[in-house]
Amino acid sequence: MQRKLMAWGAVLAMLAVGVGAFGAHLLKPVISEEYMKVYETGVQYHLVHALGVILIALAVGQWGESTRLRWAGRLLITGTVLFSGSLYVLSISGIKVLGAITPIGGVCFIAGWLCLAVEAFSRSKEAS
């Protein structure tokens, strides 16, 4: 589980850098300033949550595997695809209905971080 999460986190981070560079160098002259901001928000959340997946992988190494940590990783990965992916497609295509998918990704992010927090609190009670 730890190695899979670390690999997913690294791949997501690599993709965030590539997508960010694509936006900065190729999209900026083509899309509006408003859509560029939407795109940049997608990149920002993408990179932060890629690092979150890596953090969860490190937690697995420290604490061992658990259902909550597995779900934390899954939810951050799913959130990245839904949240950032919908913002990328929205900013490039202008299809506004895709904005309805973005909050689902946001809920995945919140749920993933909550799973990590609950796991951390439960581990701190065990150590006390």
mmCIF file with all atom_site columns, C-alpha atoms in Angstrom:
data_model
loop_
_atom_site.group_PDB
_atom_site.id
_atom_site.type_symbol
_atom_site.label_atom_id
_atom_site.label_alt_id
_atom_site.label_comp_id
_atom_site.label_asym_id
_atom_site.label_entity_id
_atom_site.label_seq_id
_atom_site.pdbx_PDB_ins_code
_atom_site.Cartn_x
_atom_site.Cartn_y
_atom_site.Cartn_z
_atom_site.occupancy
_atom_site.B_iso_or_equiv
_atom_site.pdbx_formal_charge
_atom_site.auth_seq_id
_atom_site.auth_comp_id
_atom_site.auth_asym_id
_atom_site.auth_atom_id
_atom_site.pdbx_PDB_model_num
ATOM 1   C CA . MET A 1 1   ? 0.000   0.000  0.000   1.00 0.00 ? 1   MET A CA 1
ATOM 2   C CA . GLN A 1 2   ? 2.769   2.452  0.893   1.00 0.00 ? 2   GLN A CA 1
ATOM 3   C CA . ARG A 1 3   ? 4.626   1.942  -2.380  1.00 0.00 ? 3   ARG A CA 1
ATOM 4   C CA . LYS A 1 4   ? 1.444   2.273  -4.445  1.00 0.00 ? 4   LYS A CA 1
ATOM 5   C CA . LEU A 1 5   ? 0.483   5.514  -2.721  1.00 0.00 ? 5   LEU A CA 1
ATOM 6   C CA . MET A 1 6   ? 4.004   6.895  -3.084  1.00 0.00 ? 6   MET A CA 1
ATOM 7   C CA . ALA A 1 7   ? 3.984   6.019  -6.785  1.00 0.00 ? 7   ALA A CA 1
ATOM 8   C CA . TRP A 1 8   ? 0.549   7.596  -7.310  1.00 0.00 ? 8   TRP A CA 1
ATOM 9   C CA . GLY A 1 9   ? 1.620   10.717 -5.444  1.00 0.00 ? 9   GLY A CA 1
ATOM 10  C CA . ALA A 1 10  ? 4.780   11.032 -7.514  1.00 0.00 ? 10  ALA A CA 1
ATOM 11  C CA . VAL A 1 11  ? 2.895   10.509 -10.788 1.00 0.00 ? 11  VAL A CA 1
ATOM 12  C CA . LEU A 1 12  ? 0.275   13.087 -9.782  1.00 0.00 ? 12  LEU A CA 1
ATOM 13  C CA . ALA A 1 13  ? 2.997   15.587 -8.838  1.00 0.00 ? 13  ALA A CA 1
ATOM 14  C CA . MET A 1 14  ? 4.808   14.989 -12.135 1.00 0.00 ? 14  MET A CA 1
ATOM 15  C CA . LEU A 1 15  ? 1.567   15.499 -14.050 1.00 0.00 ? 15  LEU A CA 1
ATOM 16  C CA . ALA A 1 16  ? 0.813   18.692 -12.091 1.00 0.00 ? 16  ALA A CA 1
ATOM 17  C CA . VAL A 1 17  ? 4.154   20.152 -13.152 1.00 0.00 ? 17  VAL A CA 1
ATOM 18  C CA . GLY A 1 18  ? 3.570   19.120 -16.771 1.00 0.00 ? 18  GLY A CA 1
ATOM 19  C CA . VAL A 1 19  ? 0.010   20.439 -16.849 1.00 0.00 ? 19  VAL A CA 1
ATOM 20  C CA . GLY A 1 20  ? 1.166   23.671 -15.188 1.00 0.00 ? 20  GLY A CA 1
ATOM 21  C CA . ALA A 1 21  ? 3.914   24.158 -17.763 1.00 0.00 ? 21  ALA A CA 1
ATOM 22  C CA . PHE A 1 22  ? 1.472   23.409 -20.575 1.00 0.00 ? 22  PHE A CA 1
ATOM 23  C CA . GLY A 1 23  ? -0.869  26.070 -19.242 1.00 0.00 ? 23  GLY A CA 1
ATOM 24  C CA . ALA A 1 24  ? 1.817   28.670 -18.692 1.00 0.00 ? 24  ALA A CA 1
ATOM 25  C CA . HIS A 1 25  ? 3.489   28.251 -22.067 1.00 0.00 ? 25  HIS A CA 1
ATOM 26  C CA . LEU A 1 26  ? 0.832   27.080 -24.494 1.00 0.00 ? 26  LEU A CA 1
ATOM 27  C CA . LEU A 1 27  ? -2.572  27.995 -23.066 1.00 0.00 ? 27  LEU A CA 1
ATOM 28  C CA . LYS A 1 28  ? -1.909  31.444 -21.661 1.00 0.00 ? 28  LYS A CA 1
ATOM 29  C CA . PRO A 1 29  ? -1.924  33.158 -25.055 1.00 0.00 ? 29  PRO A CA 1
ATOM 30  C CA . VAL A 1 30  ? -4.993  31.196 -26.177 1.00 0.00 ? 30  VAL A CA 1
ATOM 31  C CA . ILE A 1 31  ? -7.535  31.330 -23.335 1.00 0.00 ? 31  ILE A CA 1
ATOM 32  C CA . SER A 1 32  ? -9.021  34.267 -21.454 1.00 0.00 ? 32  SER A CA 1
ATOM 33  C CA . GLU A 1 33  ? -7.520  35.597 -18.241 1.00 0.00 ? 33  GLU A CA 1
ATOM 34  C CA . GLU A 1 34  ? -10.586 34.349 -16.344 1.00 0.00 ? 34  GLU A CA 1
ATOM 35  C CA . TYR A 1 35  ? -10.168 30.801 -17.656 1.00 0.00 ? 35  TYR A CA 1
ATOM 36  C CA . MET A 1 36  ? -6.430  30.963 -17.016 1.00 0.00 ? 36  MET A CA 1
ATOM 37  C CA . LYS A 1 37  ? -7.174  31.626 -13.337 1.00 0.00 ? 37  LYS A CA 1
ATOM 38  C CA . VAL A 1 38  ? -9.518  28.614 -13.303 1.00 0.00 ? 38  VAL A CA 1
ATOM 39  C CA . TYR A 1 39  ? -6.783  26.494 -14.889 1.00 0.00 ? 39  TYR A CA 1
ATOM 40  C CA . GLU A 1 40  ? -4.181  27.712 -12.371 1.00 0.00 ? 40  GLU A CA 1
ATOM 41  C CA . THR A 1 41  ? -6.535  26.838 -9.494  1.00 0.00 ? 41  THR A CA 1
ATOM 42  C CA . GLY A 1 42  ? -6.727  23.312 -10.888 1.00 0.00 ? 42  GLY A CA 1
ATOM 43  C CA . VAL A 1 43  ? -2.929  23.081 -11.022 1.00 0.00 ? 43  VAL A CA 1
ATOM 44  C CA . GLN A 1 44  ? -2.559  24.422 -7.476  1.00 0.00 ? 44  GLN A CA 1
ATOM 45  C CA . TYR A 1 45  ? -4.996  21.909 -5.981  1.00 0.00 ? 45  TYR A CA 1
ATOM 46  C CA . HIS A 1 46  ? -3.520  19.144 -8.139  1.00 0.00 ? 46  HIS A CA 1
ATOM 47  C CA . LEU A 1 47  ? -0.011  19.681 -6.784  1.00 0.00 ? 47  LEU A CA 1
ATOM 48  C CA . VAL A 1 48  ? -1.073  20.146 -3.151  1.00 0.00 ? 48  VAL A CA 1
ATOM 49  C CA . HIS A 1 49  ? -3.077  16.926 -3.187  1.00 0.00 ? 49  HIS A CA 1
ATOM 50  C CA . ALA A 1 50  ? -0.320  14.998 -4.961  1.00 0.00 ? 50  ALA A CA 1
ATOM 51  C CA . LEU A 1 51  ? 1.870   15.924 -1.992  1.00 0.00 ? 51  LEU A CA 1
ATOM 52  C CA . GLY A 1 52  ? -0.996  14.875 0.270   1.00 0.00 ? 52  GLY A CA 1
ATOM 53  C CA . VAL A 1 53  ? -0.949  11.390 -1.272  1.00 0.00 ? 53  VAL A CA 1
ATOM 54  C CA . ILE A 1 54  ? 2.811   11.228 -0.643  1.00 0.00 ? 54  ILE A CA 1
ATOM 55  C CA . LEU A 1 55  ? 2.185   12.320 2.962   1.00 0.00 ? 55  LEU A CA 1
ATOM 56  C CA . ILE A 1 56  ? -0.331  9.509  3.368   1.00 0.00 ? 56  ILE A CA 1
ATOM 57  C CA . ALA A 1 57  ? 2.214   7.039  1.970   1.00 0.00 ? 57  ALA A CA 1
ATOM 58  C CA . LEU A 1 58  ? 4.690   8.228  4.615   1.00 0.00 ? 58  LEU A CA 1
ATOM 59  C CA . ALA A 1 59  ? 2.005   7.833  7.302   1.00 0.00 ? 59  ALA A CA 1
ATOM 60  C CA . VAL A 1 60  ? 1.449   4.237  6.180   1.00 0.00 ? 60  VAL A CA 1
ATOM 61  C CA . GLY A 1 61  ? 5.186   3.639  6.612   1.00 0.00 ? 61  GLY A CA 1
ATOM 62  C CA . GLN A 1 62  ? 5.080   5.124  10.097  1.00 0.00 ? 62  GLN A CA 1
ATOM 63  C CA . TRP A 1 63  ? 1.792   3.730  11.396  1.00 0.00 ? 63  TRP A CA 1
ATOM 64  C CA . GLY A 1 64  ? 1.148   0.696  9.199   1.00 0.00 ? 64  GLY A CA 1
ATOM 65  C CA . GLU A 1 65  ? -1.704  0.031  6.826   1.00 0.00 ? 65  GLU A CA 1
ATOM 66  C CA . SER A 1 66  ? -5.279  0.869  7.745   1.00 0.00 ? 66  SER A CA 1
ATOM 67  C CA . THR A 1 67  ? -8.633  1.195  6.052   1.00 0.00 ? 67  THR A CA 1
ATOM 68  C CA . ARG A 1 68  ? -8.760  4.921  6.849   1.00 0.00 ? 68  ARG A CA 1
ATOM 69  C CA . LEU A 1 69  ? -5.361  5.571  5.264   1.00 0.00 ? 69  LEU A CA 1
ATOM 70  C CA . ARG A 1 70  ? -6.319  3.525  2.215   1.00 0.00 ? 70  ARG A CA 1
ATOM 71  C CA . TRP A 1 71  ? -9.481  5.603  1.836   1.00 0.00 ? 71  TRP A CA 1
ATOM 72  C CA . ALA A 1 72  ? -7.582  8.844  2.461   1.00 0.00 ? 72  ALA A CA 1
ATOM 73  C CA . GLY A 1 73  ? -5.311  8.059  -0.484  1.00 0.00 ? 73  GLY A CA 1
ATOM 74  C CA . ARG A 1 74  ? -8.153  6.954  -2.737  1.00 0.00 ? 74  ARG A CA 1
ATOM 75  C CA . LEU A 1 75  ? -10.177 10.052 -1.953  1.00 0.00 ? 75  LEU A CA 1
ATOM 76  C CA . LEU A 1 76  ? -7.316  12.489 -2.611  1.00 0.00 ? 76  LEU A CA 1
ATOM 77  C CA . ILE A 1 77  ? -6.552  10.773 -5.919  1.00 0.00 ? 77  ILE A CA 1
ATOM 78  C CA . THR A 1 78  ? -10.230 10.769 -6.933  1.00 0.00 ? 78  THR A CA 1
ATOM 79  C CA . GLY A 1 79  ? -10.596 14.364 -5.799  1.00 0.00 ? 79  GLY A CA 1
ATOM 80  C CA . THR A 1 80  ? -7.648  15.392 -7.942  1.00 0.00 ? 80  THR A CA 1
ATOM 81  C CA . VAL A 1 81  ? -9.159  13.785 -11.031 1.00 0.00 ? 81  VAL A CA 1
ATOM 82  C CA . LEU A 1 82  ? -12.615 15.269 -10.423 1.00 0.00 ? 82  LEU A CA 1
ATOM 83  C CA . PHE A 1 83  ? -11.675 18.703 -9.061  1.00 0.00 ? 83  PHE A CA 1
ATOM 84  C CA . SER A 1 84  ? -8.596  19.586 -11.080 1.00 0.00 ? 84  SER A CA 1
ATOM 85  C CA . GLY A 1 85  ? -9.641  17.578 -14.121 1.00 0.00 ? 85  GLY A CA 1
ATOM 86  C CA . SER A 1 86  ? -12.974 19.359 -14.347 1.00 0.00 ? 86  SER A CA 1
ATOM 87  C CA . LEU A 1 87  ? -11.271 22.748 -14.015 1.00 0.00 ? 87  LEU A CA 1
ATOM 88  C CA . TYR A 1 88  ? -8.785  21.861 -16.768 1.00 0.00 ? 88  TYR A CA 1
ATOM 89  C CA . VAL A 1 89  ? -11.522 20.774 -19.150 1.00 0.00 ? 89  VAL A CA 1
ATOM 90  C CA . LEU A 1 90  ? -13.743 23.738 -18.233 1.00 0.00 ? 90  LEU A CA 1
ATOM 91  C CA . SER A 1 91  ? -10.972 26.266 -18.837 1.00 0.00 ? 91  SER A CA 1
ATOM 92  C CA . ILE A 1 92  ? -9.938  24.744 -22.166 1.00 0.00 ? 92  ILE A CA 1
ATOM 93  C CA . SER A 1 93  ? -13.390 23.941 -23.563 1.00 0.00 ? 93  SER A CA 1
ATOM 94  C CA . GLY A 1 94  ? -15.574 26.573 -21.910 1.00 0.00 ? 94  GLY A CA 1
ATOM 95  C CA . ILE A 1 95  ? -18.219 23.922 -21.160 1.00 0.00 ? 95  ILE A CA 1
ATOM 96  C CA . LYS A 1 96  ? -19.630 25.382 -17.957 1.00 0.00 ? 96  LYS A CA 1
ATOM 97  C CA . VAL A 1 97  ? -21.703 22.338 -16.993 1.00 0.00 ? 97  VAL A CA 1
ATOM 98  C CA . LEU A 1 98  ? -18.425 20.629 -16.068 1.00 0.00 ? 98  LEU A CA 1
ATOM 99  C CA . GLY A 1 99  ? -18.192 23.046 -13.165 1.00 0.00 ? 99  GLY A CA 1
ATOM 100 C CA . ALA A 1 100 ? -20.856 20.896 -11.488 1.00 0.00 ? 100 ALA A CA 1
ATOM 101 C CA . ILE A 1 101 ? -18.289 18.094 -11.111 1.00 0.00 ? 101 ILE A CA 1
ATOM 102 C CA . THR A 1 102 ? -15.767 20.305 -9.310  1.00 0.00 ? 102 THR A CA 1
ATOM 103 C CA . PRO A 1 103 ? -17.559 20.325 -5.918  1.00 0.00 ? 103 PRO A CA 1
ATOM 104 C CA . ILE A 1 104 ? -17.684 16.510 -5.920  1.00 0.00 ? 104 ILE A CA 1
ATOM 105 C CA . GLY A 1 105 ? -13.901 16.547 -6.149  1.00 0.00 ? 105 GLY A CA 1
ATOM 106 C CA . GLY A 1 106 ? -13.803 19.076 -3.318  1.00 0.00 ? 106 GLY A CA 1
ATOM 107 C CA . VAL A 1 107 ? -15.901 16.782 -1.136  1.00 0.00 ? 107 VAL A CA 1
ATOM 108 C CA . CYS A 1 108 ? -13.463 13.949 -1.917  1.00 0.00 ? 108 CYS A CA 1
ATOM 109 C CA . PHE A 1 109 ? -10.594 16.188 -0.778  1.00 0.00 ? 109 PHE A CA 1
ATOM 110 C CA . ILE A 1 110 ? -12.347 17.033 2.486   1.00 0.00 ? 110 ILE A CA 1
ATOM 111 C CA . ALA A 1 111 ? -13.251 13.395 3.146   1.00 0.00 ? 111 ALA A CA 1
ATOM 112 C CA . GLY A 1 112 ? -9.689  12.261 2.400   1.00 0.00 ? 112 GLY A CA 1
ATOM 113 C CA . TRP A 1 113 ? -8.144  14.775 4.781   1.00 0.00 ? 113 TRP A CA 1
ATOM 114 C CA . LEU A 1 114 ? -10.765 13.823 7.381   1.00 0.00 ? 114 LEU A CA 1
ATOM 115 C CA . CYS A 1 115 ? -9.782  10.150 7.071   1.00 0.00 ? 115 CYS A CA 1
ATOM 116 C CA . LEU A 1 116 ? -6.137  11.106 7.666   1.00 0.00 ? 116 LEU A CA 1
ATOM 117 C CA . ALA A 1 117 ? -7.052  13.286 10.653  1.00 0.00 ? 117 ALA A CA 1
ATOM 118 C CA . VAL A 1 118 ? -9.201  10.588 12.263  1.00 0.00 ? 118 VAL A CA 1
ATOM 119 C CA . GLU A 1 119 ? -6.410  8.059  11.788  1.00 0.00 ? 119 GLU A CA 1
ATOM 120 C CA . ALA A 1 120 ? -3.868  10.438 13.314  1.00 0.00 ? 120 ALA A CA 1
ATOM 121 C CA . PHE A 1 121 ? -6.107  11.166 16.315  1.00 0.00 ? 121 PHE A CA 1
ATOM 122 C CA . SER A 1 122 ? -6.767  7.472  16.860  1.00 0.00 ? 122 SER A CA 1
ATOM 123 C CA . ARG A 1 123 ? -3.020  6.765  16.722  1.00 0.00 ? 123 ARG A CA 1
ATOM 124 C CA . SER A 1 124 ? -2.301  9.557  19.219  1.00 0.00 ? 124 SER A CA 1
ATOM 125 C CA . LYS A 1 125 ? -4.816  8.049  21.673  1.00 0.00 ? 125 LYS A CA 1
ATOM 126 C CA . GLU A 1 126 ? -3.073  4.664  21.353  1.00 0.00 ? 126 GLU A CA 1
ATOM 127 C CA . ALA A 1 127 ? 0.304   6.275  22.113  1.00 0.00 ? 127 ALA A CA 1
ATOM 128 C CA . SER A 1 128 ? -1.017  8.039  25.235  1.00 0.00 ? 128 SER A CA 1
#
